[in-house]
């Protein structure tokens, strides 16, 4: 692909996410979700992993997605439409899990994760500087089991949805220099031991530092590209 083509595609991809994004709805039960027919991409992670800040960066906004210093601010499935001019998909901000999560939030998430019709990918956010916690391990094992639960998965390895790791706050790991690459390799190795059906590539992100040669924060363009590819949006 030529440089001009690469630049043109980058603009197209950004436009998909940044054309008058808006908050659509909040749901605390799965039945209410079914009225929204477009493709969906679900984000979850431990409480205070930086999920709201990351989604704001994806949408090139600062305040559309509520961000709080208090862990566990997200208690519902929150739908955001990145492009109101040409709506094709939703980003779904799911409740956090872990010590500050609640059982009913986890139940809501897992019920929604079984939606085979419009859910295209689940992104599990991991704080890069903390590595995998026990709740992350349990979530990955549950998603792996869910992916294998369908008849199609057992017979032909065609899974009902895909899921992928997004490492957040990578800037904190980069500061460690010599230790950073080893830590990231360790996380990747653990993920694929726990959940072989997880997408092999982790996306490294930071909302604090800008990607080299880009006007976007680290990993934001790569994450947008993953969503576009998973949803066949271009």
mmCIF file with all atom_site columns, N, CA and C in Angstrom, residues 50-111:
data_model
loop_
_atom_site.group_PDB
_atom_site.id
_atom_site.type_symbol
_atom_site.label_atom_id
_atom_site.label_alt_id
_atom_site.label_comp_id
_atom_site.label_asym_id
_atom_site.label_entity_id
_atom_site.label_seq_id
_atom_site.pdbx_PDB_ins_code
_atom_site.Cartn_x
_atom_site.Cartn_y
_atom_site.Cartn_z
_atom_site.occupancy
_atom_site.B_iso_or_equiv
_atom_site.pdbx_formal_charge
_atom_site.auth_seq_id
_atom_site.auth_comp_id
_atom_site.auth_asym_id
_atom_site.auth_atom_id
_atom_site.pdbx_PDB_model_num
ATOM 1   N N  . UNK A 1 50  ? -8.984  2.228   33.325 1.00 0.00 ? 50  UNK A N  1
ATOM 2   C CA . UNK A 1 50  ? -8.829  3.290   32.335 1.00 0.00 ? 50  UNK A CA 1
ATOM 3   C C  . UNK A 1 50  ? -9.729  3.135   31.127 1.00 0.00 ? 50  UNK A C  1
ATOM 4   N N  . UNK A 1 51  ? -10.816 2.410   31.308 1.00 0.00 ? 51  UNK A N  1
ATOM 5   C CA . UNK A 1 51  ? -11.717 2.079   30.193 1.00 0.00 ? 51  UNK A CA 1
ATOM 6   C C  . UNK A 1 51  ? -12.414 3.325   29.629 1.00 0.00 ? 51  UNK A C  1
ATOM 7   N N  . UNK A 1 52  ? -12.956 4.155   30.507 1.00 0.00 ? 52  UNK A N  1
ATOM 8   C CA . UNK A 1 52  ? -13.674 5.345   30.049 1.00 0.00 ? 52  UNK A CA 1
ATOM 9   C C  . UNK A 1 52  ? -12.747 6.296   29.292 1.00 0.00 ? 52  UNK A C  1
ATOM 10  N N  . UNK A 1 53  ? -11.547 6.485   29.812 1.00 0.00 ? 53  UNK A N  1
ATOM 11  C CA . UNK A 1 53  ? -10.582 7.366   29.143 1.00 0.00 ? 53  UNK A CA 1
ATOM 12  C C  . UNK A 1 53  ? -10.209 6.833   27.773 1.00 0.00 ? 53  UNK A C  1
ATOM 13  N N  . UNK A 1 54  ? -10.075 5.516   27.665 1.00 0.00 ? 54  UNK A N  1
ATOM 14  C CA . UNK A 1 54  ? -9.711  4.907   26.391 1.00 0.00 ? 54  UNK A CA 1
ATOM 15  C C  . UNK A 1 54  ? -10.815 5.099   25.357 1.00 0.00 ? 54  UNK A C  1
ATOM 16  N N  . UNK A 1 55  ? -12.067 4.879   25.746 1.00 0.00 ? 55  UNK A N  1
ATOM 17  C CA . UNK A 1 55  ? -13.176 5.036   24.801 1.00 0.00 ? 55  UNK A CA 1
ATOM 18  C C  . UNK A 1 55  ? -13.305 6.501   24.386 1.00 0.00 ? 55  UNK A C  1
ATOM 19  N N  . UNK A 1 56  ? -13.091 7.420   25.309 1.00 0.00 ? 56  UNK A N  1
ATOM 20  C CA . UNK A 1 56  ? -13.086 8.838   24.940 1.00 0.00 ? 56  UNK A CA 1
ATOM 21  C C  . UNK A 1 56  ? -12.036 9.131   23.872 1.00 0.00 ? 56  UNK A C  1
ATOM 22  N N  . UNK A 1 57  ? -10.857 8.531   24.005 1.00 0.00 ? 57  UNK A N  1
ATOM 23  C CA . UNK A 1 57  ? -9.805  8.733   23.001 1.00 0.00 ? 57  UNK A CA 1
ATOM 24  C C  . UNK A 1 57  ? -10.213 8.140   21.653 1.00 0.00 ? 57  UNK A C  1
ATOM 25  N N  . UNK A 1 58  ? -10.840 6.971   21.672 1.00 0.00 ? 58  UNK A N  1
ATOM 26  C CA . UNK A 1 58  ? -11.312 6.364   20.425 1.00 0.00 ? 58  UNK A CA 1
ATOM 27  C C  . UNK A 1 58  ? -12.263 7.301   19.689 1.00 0.00 ? 58  UNK A C  1
ATOM 28  N N  . UNK A 1 59  ? -13.074 8.021   20.441 1.00 0.00 ? 59  UNK A N  1
ATOM 29  C CA . UNK A 1 59  ? -14.094 8.890   19.870 1.00 0.00 ? 59  UNK A CA 1
ATOM 30  C C  . UNK A 1 59  ? -13.614 10.337  19.735 1.00 0.00 ? 59  UNK A C  1
ATOM 31  N N  . UNK A 1 60  ? -12.343 10.588  20.087 1.00 0.00 ? 60  UNK A N  1
ATOM 32  C CA . UNK A 1 60  ? -11.777 11.941  20.045 1.00 0.00 ? 60  UNK A CA 1
ATOM 33  C C  . UNK A 1 60  ? -12.613 12.930  20.851 1.00 0.00 ? 60  UNK A C  1
ATOM 34  N N  . UNK A 1 61  ? -13.036 12.487  22.028 1.00 0.00 ? 61  UNK A N  1
ATOM 35  C CA . UNK A 1 61  ? -13.771 13.362  22.942 1.00 0.00 ? 61  UNK A CA 1
ATOM 36  C C  . UNK A 1 61  ? -13.051 13.381  24.285 1.00 0.00 ? 61  UNK A C  1
ATOM 37  N N  . UNK A 1 62  ? -13.461 14.268  25.138 1.00 0.00 ? 62  UNK A N  1
ATOM 38  C CA . UNK A 1 62  ? -12.875 14.346  26.478 1.00 0.00 ? 62  UNK A CA 1
ATOM 39  C C  . UNK A 1 62  ? -13.856 13.945  27.576 1.00 0.00 ? 62  UNK A C  1
ATOM 40  N N  . UNK A 1 63  ? -15.128 14.192  27.329 1.00 0.00 ? 63  UNK A N  1
ATOM 41  C CA . UNK A 1 63  ? -16.100 14.036  28.412 1.00 0.00 ? 63  UNK A CA 1
ATOM 42  C C  . UNK A 1 63  ? -17.336 13.216  28.049 1.00 0.00 ? 63  UNK A C  1
ATOM 43  N N  . UNK A 1 64  ? -17.437 12.710  26.802 1.00 0.00 ? 64  UNK A N  1
ATOM 44  C CA . UNK A 1 64  ? -18.648 11.976  26.414 1.00 0.00 ? 64  UNK A CA 1
ATOM 45  C C  . UNK A 1 64  ? -18.848 10.747  27.300 1.00 0.00 ? 64  UNK A C  1
ATOM 46  N N  . UNK A 1 65  ? -17.768 9.996   27.516 1.00 0.00 ? 65  UNK A N  1
ATOM 47  C CA . UNK A 1 65  ? -17.836 8.821   28.390 1.00 0.00 ? 65  UNK A CA 1
ATOM 48  C C  . UNK A 1 65  ? -17.430 9.267   29.785 1.00 0.00 ? 65  UNK A C  1
ATOM 49  N N  . UNK A 1 66  ? -18.271 9.004   30.720 1.00 0.00 ? 66  UNK A N  1
ATOM 50  C CA . UNK A 1 66  ? -18.012 9.437   32.094 1.00 0.00 ? 66  UNK A CA 1
ATOM 51  C C  . UNK A 1 66  ? -16.767 8.764   32.647 1.00 0.00 ? 66  UNK A C  1
ATOM 52  N N  . UNK A 1 67  ? -15.837 9.583   33.116 1.00 0.00 ? 67  UNK A N  1
ATOM 53  C CA . UNK A 1 67  ? -14.607 9.075   33.712 1.00 0.00 ? 67  UNK A CA 1
ATOM 54  C C  . UNK A 1 67  ? -14.553 9.528   35.160 1.00 0.00 ? 67  UNK A C  1
ATOM 55  N N  . UNK A 1 68  ? -14.219 8.612   36.058 1.00 0.00 ? 68  UNK A N  1
ATOM 56  C CA . UNK A 1 68  ? -14.218 8.939   37.475 1.00 0.00 ? 68  UNK A CA 1
ATOM 57  C C  . UNK A 1 68  ? -12.982 8.369   38.145 1.00 0.00 ? 68  UNK A C  1
ATOM 58  N N  . UNK A 1 69  ? -12.450 9.096   39.110 1.00 0.00 ? 69  UNK A N  1
ATOM 59  C CA . UNK A 1 69  ? -11.325 8.575   39.888 1.00 0.00 ? 69  UNK A CA 1
ATOM 60  C C  . UNK A 1 69  ? -11.789 7.512   40.870 1.00 0.00 ? 69  UNK A C  1
ATOM 61  N N  . UNK A 1 70  ? -13.096 7.435   41.073 1.00 0.00 ? 70  UNK A N  1
ATOM 62  C CA . UNK A 1 70  ? -13.664 6.434   41.972 1.00 0.00 ? 70  UNK A CA 1
ATOM 63  C C  . UNK A 1 70  ? -13.928 5.158   41.199 1.00 0.00 ? 70  UNK A C  1
ATOM 64  N N  . UNK A 1 71  ? -13.298 4.035   41.568 1.00 0.00 ? 71  UNK A N  1
ATOM 65  C CA . UNK A 1 71  ? -13.491 2.784   40.837 1.00 0.00 ? 71  UNK A CA 1
ATOM 66  C C  . UNK A 1 71  ? -14.953 2.341   40.853 1.00 0.00 ? 71  UNK A C  1
ATOM 67  N N  . UNK A 1 72  ? -15.365 1.704   39.755 1.00 0.00 ? 72  UNK A N  1
ATOM 68  C CA . UNK A 1 72  ? -16.711 1.142   39.685 1.00 0.00 ? 72  UNK A CA 1
ATOM 69  C C  . UNK A 1 72  ? -17.781 2.135   39.300 1.00 0.00 ? 72  UNK A C  1
ATOM 70  N N  . UNK A 1 73  ? -17.394 3.209   38.584 1.00 0.00 ? 73  UNK A N  1
ATOM 71  C CA . UNK A 1 73  ? -18.380 4.224   38.195 1.00 0.00 ? 73  UNK A CA 1
ATOM 72  C C  . UNK A 1 73  ? -19.361 3.685   37.151 1.00 0.00 ? 73  UNK A C  1
ATOM 73  N N  . UNK A 1 74  ? -18.917 2.739   36.316 1.00 0.00 ? 74  UNK A N  1
ATOM 74  C CA . UNK A 1 74  ? -19.785 2.163   35.283 1.00 0.00 ? 74  UNK A CA 1
ATOM 75  C C  . UNK A 1 74  ? -20.544 0.978   35.856 1.00 0.00 ? 74  UNK A C  1
ATOM 76  N N  . UNK A 1 75  ? -21.861 1.091   35.923 1.00 0.00 ? 75  UNK A N  1
ATOM 77  C CA . UNK A 1 75  ? -22.690 0.048   36.535 1.00 0.00 ? 75  UNK A CA 1
ATOM 78  C C  . UNK A 1 75  ? -23.673 -0.562  35.536 1.00 0.00 ? 75  UNK A C  1
ATOM 79  N N  . UNK A 1 76  ? -23.703 -0.017  34.302 1.00 0.00 ? 76  UNK A N  1
ATOM 80  C CA . UNK A 1 76  ? -24.652 -0.466  33.288 1.00 0.00 ? 76  UNK A CA 1
ATOM 81  C C  . UNK A 1 76  ? -23.918 -0.707  31.974 1.00 0.00 ? 76  UNK A C  1
ATOM 82  N N  . UNK A 1 77  ? -24.628 -1.247  30.997 1.00 0.00 ? 77  UNK A N  1
ATOM 83  C CA . UNK A 1 77  ? -24.101 -1.315  29.635 1.00 0.00 ? 77  UNK A CA 1
ATOM 84  C C  . UNK A 1 77  ? -24.396 0.020   28.967 1.00 0.00 ? 77  UNK A C  1
ATOM 85  N N  . UNK A 1 78  ? -23.362 0.771   28.659 1.00 0.00 ? 78  UNK A N  1
ATOM 86  C CA . UNK A 1 78  ? -23.521 2.112   28.099 1.00 0.00 ? 78  UNK A CA 1
ATOM 87  C C  . UNK A 1 78  ? -23.171 2.092   26.609 1.00 0.00 ? 78  UNK A C  1
ATOM 88  N N  . UNK A 1 79  ? -24.131 2.467   25.778 1.00 0.00 ? 79  UNK A N  1
ATOM 89  C CA . UNK A 1 79  ? -23.971 2.421   24.323 1.00 0.00 ? 79  UNK A CA 1
ATOM 90  C C  . UNK A 1 79  ? -23.559 3.795   23.786 1.00 0.00 ? 79  UNK A C  1
ATOM 91  N N  . UNK A 1 80  ? -22.521 3.778   22.931 1.00 0.00 ? 80  UNK A N  1
ATOM 92  C CA . UNK A 1 80  ? -22.067 5.001   22.273 1.00 0.00 ? 80  UNK A CA 1
ATOM 93  C C  . UNK A 1 80  ? -22.038 4.763   20.765 1.00 0.00 ? 80  UNK A C  1
ATOM 94  N N  . UNK A 1 81  ? -22.558 5.726   20.041 1.00 0.00 ? 81  UNK A N  1
ATOM 95  C CA . UNK A 1 81  ? -22.568 5.647   18.581 1.00 0.00 ? 81  UNK A CA 1
ATOM 96  C C  . UNK A 1 81  ? -21.478 6.583   18.054 1.00 0.00 ? 81  UNK A C  1
ATOM 97  N N  . UNK A 1 82  ? -20.396 6.022   17.505 1.00 0.00 ? 82  UNK A N  1
ATOM 98  C CA . UNK A 1 82  ? -19.273 6.853   17.079 1.00 0.00 ? 82  UNK A CA 1
ATOM 99  C C  . UNK A 1 82  ? -19.589 7.784   15.922 1.00 0.00 ? 82  UNK A C  1
ATOM 100 N N  . UNK A 1 83  ? -20.512 7.383   15.045 1.00 0.00 ? 83  UNK A N  1
ATOM 101 C CA . UNK A 1 83  ? -20.753 8.148   13.822 1.00 0.00 ? 83  UNK A CA 1
ATOM 102 C C  . UNK A 1 83  ? -22.257 8.302   13.625 1.00 0.00 ? 83  UNK A C  1
ATOM 103 N N  . UNK A 1 84  ? -22.800 9.446   14.046 1.00 0.00 ? 84  UNK A N  1
ATOM 104 C CA . UNK A 1 84  ? -24.245 9.658   13.893 1.00 0.00 ? 84  UNK A CA 1
ATOM 105 C C  . UNK A 1 84  ? -24.617 10.032  12.464 1.00 0.00 ? 84  UNK A C  1
ATOM 106 N N  . UNK A 1 85  ? -23.627 10.405  11.642 1.00 0.00 ? 85  UNK A N  1
ATOM 107 C CA . UNK A 1 85  ? -23.901 10.744  10.244 1.00 0.00 ? 85  UNK A CA 1
ATOM 108 C C  . UNK A 1 85  ? -24.131 9.494   9.405  1.00 0.00 ? 85  UNK A C  1
ATOM 109 N N  . UNK A 1 86  ? -23.443 8.394   9.775  1.00 0.00 ? 86  UNK A N  1
ATOM 110 C CA . UNK A 1 86  ? -23.583 7.130   9.046  1.00 0.00 ? 86  UNK A CA 1
ATOM 111 C C  . UNK A 1 86  ? -23.488 5.985   10.050 1.00 0.00 ? 86  UNK A C  1
ATOM 112 N N  . UNK A 1 87  ? -24.529 5.798   10.855 1.00 0.00 ? 87  UNK A N  1
ATOM 113 C CA . UNK A 1 87  ? -24.454 4.823   11.941 1.00 0.00 ? 87  UNK A CA 1
ATOM 114 C C  . UNK A 1 87  ? -24.317 3.387   11.453 1.00 0.00 ? 87  UNK A C  1
ATOM 115 N N  . UNK A 1 88  ? -23.314 2.697   11.957 1.00 0.00 ? 88  UNK A N  1
ATOM 116 C CA . UNK A 1 88  ? -23.077 1.308   11.574 1.00 0.00 ? 88  UNK A CA 1
ATOM 117 C C  . UNK A 1 88  ? -22.826 0.399   12.773 1.00 0.00 ? 88  UNK A C  1
ATOM 118 N N  . UNK A 1 89  ? -22.398 0.983   13.888 1.00 0.00 ? 89  UNK A N  1
ATOM 119 C CA . UNK A 1 89  ? -21.989 0.152   15.010 1.00 0.00 ? 89  UNK A CA 1
ATOM 120 C C  . UNK A 1 89  ? -22.026 0.957   16.307 1.00 0.00 ? 89  UNK A C  1
ATOM 121 N N  . UNK A 1 90  ? -21.933 0.218   17.422 1.00 0.00 ? 90  UNK A N  1
ATOM 122 C CA . UNK A 1 90  ? -21.875 0.831   18.744 1.00 0.00 ? 90  UNK A CA 1
ATOM 123 C C  . UNK A 1 90  ? -20.613 0.372   19.471 1.00 0.00 ? 90  UNK A C  1
ATOM 124 N N  . UNK A 1 91  ? -20.069 1.261   20.284 1.00 0.00 ? 91  UNK A N  1
ATOM 125 C CA . UNK A 1 91  ? -19.102 0.870   21.291 1.00 0.00 ? 91  UNK A CA 1
ATOM 126 C C  . UNK A 1 91  ? -19.866 0.738   22.600 1.00 0.00 ? 91  UNK A C  1
ATOM 127 N N  . UNK A 1 92  ? -19.657 -0.374  23.297 1.00 0.00 ? 92  UNK A N  1
ATOM 128 C CA . UNK A 1 92  ? -20.409 -0.637  24.522 1.00 0.00 ? 92  UNK A CA 1
ATOM 129 C C  . UNK A 1 92  ? -19.444 -0.652  25.701 1.00 0.00 ? 92  UNK A C  1
ATOM 130 N N  . UNK A 1 93  ? -19.666 0.265   26.623 1.00 0.00 ? 93  UNK A N  1
ATOM 131 C CA . UNK A 1 93  ? -18.867 0.374   27.837 1.00 0.00 ? 93  UNK A CA 1
ATOM 132 C C  . UNK A 1 93  ? -19.520 -0.501  28.897 1.00 0.00 ? 93  UNK A C  1
ATOM 133 N N  . UNK A 1 94  ? -18.873 -1.611  29.237 1.00 0.00 ? 94  UNK A N  1
ATOM 134 C CA . UNK A 1 94  ? -19.449 -2.549  30.193 1.00 0.00 ? 94  UNK A CA 1
ATOM 135 C C  . UNK A 1 94  ? -18.968 -2.296  31.613 1.00 0.00 ? 94  UNK A C  1
ATOM 136 N N  . UNK A 1 95  ? -19.686 -2.812  32.612 1.00 0.00 ? 95  UNK A N  1
ATOM 137 C CA . UNK A 1 95  ? -19.279 -2.631  34.005 1.00 0.00 ? 95  UNK A CA 1
ATOM 138 C C  . UNK A 1 95  ? -17.921 -3.274  34.283 1.00 0.00 ? 95  UNK A C  1
ATOM 139 N N  . UNK A 1 96  ? -17.189 -2.687  35.218 1.00 0.00 ? 96  UNK A N  1
ATOM 140 C CA . UNK A 1 96  ? -15.910 -3.263  35.612 1.00 0.00 ? 96  UNK A CA 1
ATOM 141 C C  . UNK A 1 96  ? -16.100 -4.489  36.492 1.00 0.00 ? 96  UNK A C  1
ATOM 142 N N  . UNK A 1 97  ? -15.084 -5.318  36.539 1.00 0.00 ? 97  UNK A N  1
ATOM 143 C CA . UNK A 1 97  ? -15.125 -6.502  37.403 1.00 0.00 ? 97  UNK A CA 1
ATOM 144 C C  . UNK A 1 97  ? -13.953 -6.436  38.376 1.00 0.00 ? 97  UNK A C  1
ATOM 145 N N  . UNK A 1 98  ? -13.839 -7.447  39.223 1.00 0.00 ? 98  UNK A N  1
ATOM 146 C CA . UNK A 1 98  ? -12.757 -7.461  40.205 1.00 0.00 ? 98  UNK A CA 1
ATOM 147 C C  . UNK A 1 98  ? -13.286 -7.152  41.592 1.00 0.00 ? 98  UNK A C  1
ATOM 148 N N  . UNK A 1 99  ? -12.383 -6.764  42.501 1.00 0.00 ? 99  UNK A N  1
ATOM 149 C CA . UNK A 1 99  ? -12.766 -6.551  43.895 1.00 0.00 ? 99  UNK A CA 1
ATOM 150 C C  . UNK A 1 99  ? -13.847 -5.494  44.071 1.00 0.00 ? 99  UNK A C  1
ATOM 151 N N  . UNK A 1 100 ? -13.833 -4.485  43.185 1.00 0.00 ? 100 UNK A N  1
ATOM 152 C CA . UNK A 1 100 ? -14.808 -3.406  43.313 1.00 0.00 ? 100 UNK A CA 1
ATOM 153 C C  . UNK A 1 100 ? -16.006 -3.606  42.380 1.00 0.00 ? 100 UNK A C  1
ATOM 154 N N  . UNK A 1 101 ? -16.019 -4.696  41.657 1.00 0.00 ? 101 UNK A N  1
ATOM 155 C CA . UNK A 1 101 ? -17.187 -5.017  40.846 1.00 0.00 ? 101 UNK A CA 1
ATOM 156 C C  . UNK A 1 101 ? -18.259 -5.672  41.707 1.00 0.00 ? 101 UNK A C  1
ATOM 157 N N  . UNK A 1 102 ? -19.410 -5.899  41.126 1.00 0.00 ? 102 UNK A N  1
ATOM 158 C CA . UNK A 1 102 ? -20.498 -6.544  41.851 1.00 0.00 ? 102 UNK A CA 1
ATOM 159 C C  . UNK A 1 102 ? -20.978 -7.744  41.048 1.00 0.00 ? 102 UNK A C  1
ATOM 160 N N  . UNK A 1 103 ? -21.481 -8.780  41.744 1.00 0.00 ? 103 UNK A N  1
ATOM 161 C CA . UNK A 1 103 ? -21.929 -9.989  41.041 1.00 0.00 ? 103 UNK A CA 1
ATOM 162 C C  . UNK A 1 103 ? -22.955 -9.712  39.952 1.00 0.00 ? 103 UNK A C  1
ATOM 163 N N  . UNK A 1 104 ? -23.890 -8.771  40.215 1.00 0.00 ? 104 UNK A N  1
ATOM 164 C CA . UNK A 1 104 ? -24.931 -8.504  39.211 1.00 0.00 ? 104 UNK A CA 1
ATOM 165 C C  . UNK A 1 104 ? -24.350 -7.842  37.970 1.00 0.00 ? 104 UNK A C  1
ATOM 166 N N  . UNK A 1 105 ? -23.253 -7.081  38.114 1.00 0.00 ? 105 UNK A N  1
ATOM 167 C CA . UNK A 1 105 ? -22.608 -6.486  36.945 1.00 0.00 ? 105 UNK A CA 1
ATOM 168 C C  . UNK A 1 105 ? -21.971 -7.572  36.099 1.00 0.00 ? 105 UNK A C  1
ATOM 169 N N  . UNK A 1 106 ? -21.313 -8.527  36.769 1.00 0.00 ? 106 UNK A N  1
ATOM 170 C CA . UNK A 1 106 ? -20.700 -9.638  36.045 1.00 0.00 ? 106 UNK A CA 1
ATOM 171 C C  . UNK A 1 106 ? -21.734 -10.484 35.323 1.00 0.00 ? 106 UNK A C  1
ATOM 172 N N  . UNK A 1 107 ? -22.881 -10.681 35.968 1.00 0.00 ? 107 UNK A N  1
ATOM 173 C CA . UNK A 1 107 ? -23.957 -11.450 35.342 1.00 0.00 ? 107 UNK A CA 1
ATOM 174 C C  . UNK A 1 107 ? -24.480 -10.738 34.105 1.00 0.00 ? 107 UNK A C  1
ATOM 175 N N  . UNK A 1 108 ? -24.630 -9.414  34.206 1.00 0.00 ? 108 UNK A N  1
ATOM 176 C CA . UNK A 1 108 ? -25.080 -8.626  33.053 1.00 0.00 ? 108 UNK A CA 1
ATOM 177 C C  . UNK A 1 108 ? -24.094 -8.741  31.904 1.00 0.00 ? 108 UNK A C  1
ATOM 178 N N  . UNK A 1 109 ? -22.803 -8.641  32.211 1.00 0.00 ? 109 UNK A N  1
ATOM 179 C CA . UNK A 1 109 ? -21.771 -8.732  31.178 1.00 0.00 ? 109 UNK A CA 1
ATOM 180 C C  . UNK A 1 109 ? -21.801 -10.092 30.493 1.00 0.00 ? 109 UNK A C  1
ATOM 181 N N  . UNK A 1 110 ? -21.817 -11.174 31.271 1.00 0.00 ? 110 UNK A N  1
ATOM 182 C CA . UNK A 1 110 ? -21.747 -12.511 30.679 1.00 0.00 ? 110 UNK A CA 1
ATOM 183 C C  . UNK A 1 110 ? -23.013 -12.844 29.898 1.00 0.00 ? 110 UNK A C  1
ATOM 184 N N  . UNK A 1 111 ? -24.161 -12.350 30.361 1.00 0.00 ? 111 UNK A N  1
ATOM 185 C CA . UNK A 1 111 ? -25.400 -12.554 29.603 1.00 0.00 ? 111 UNK A CA 1
ATOM 186 C C  . UNK A 1 111 ? -25.291 -11.864 28.253 1.00 0.00 ? 111 UNK A C  1
#
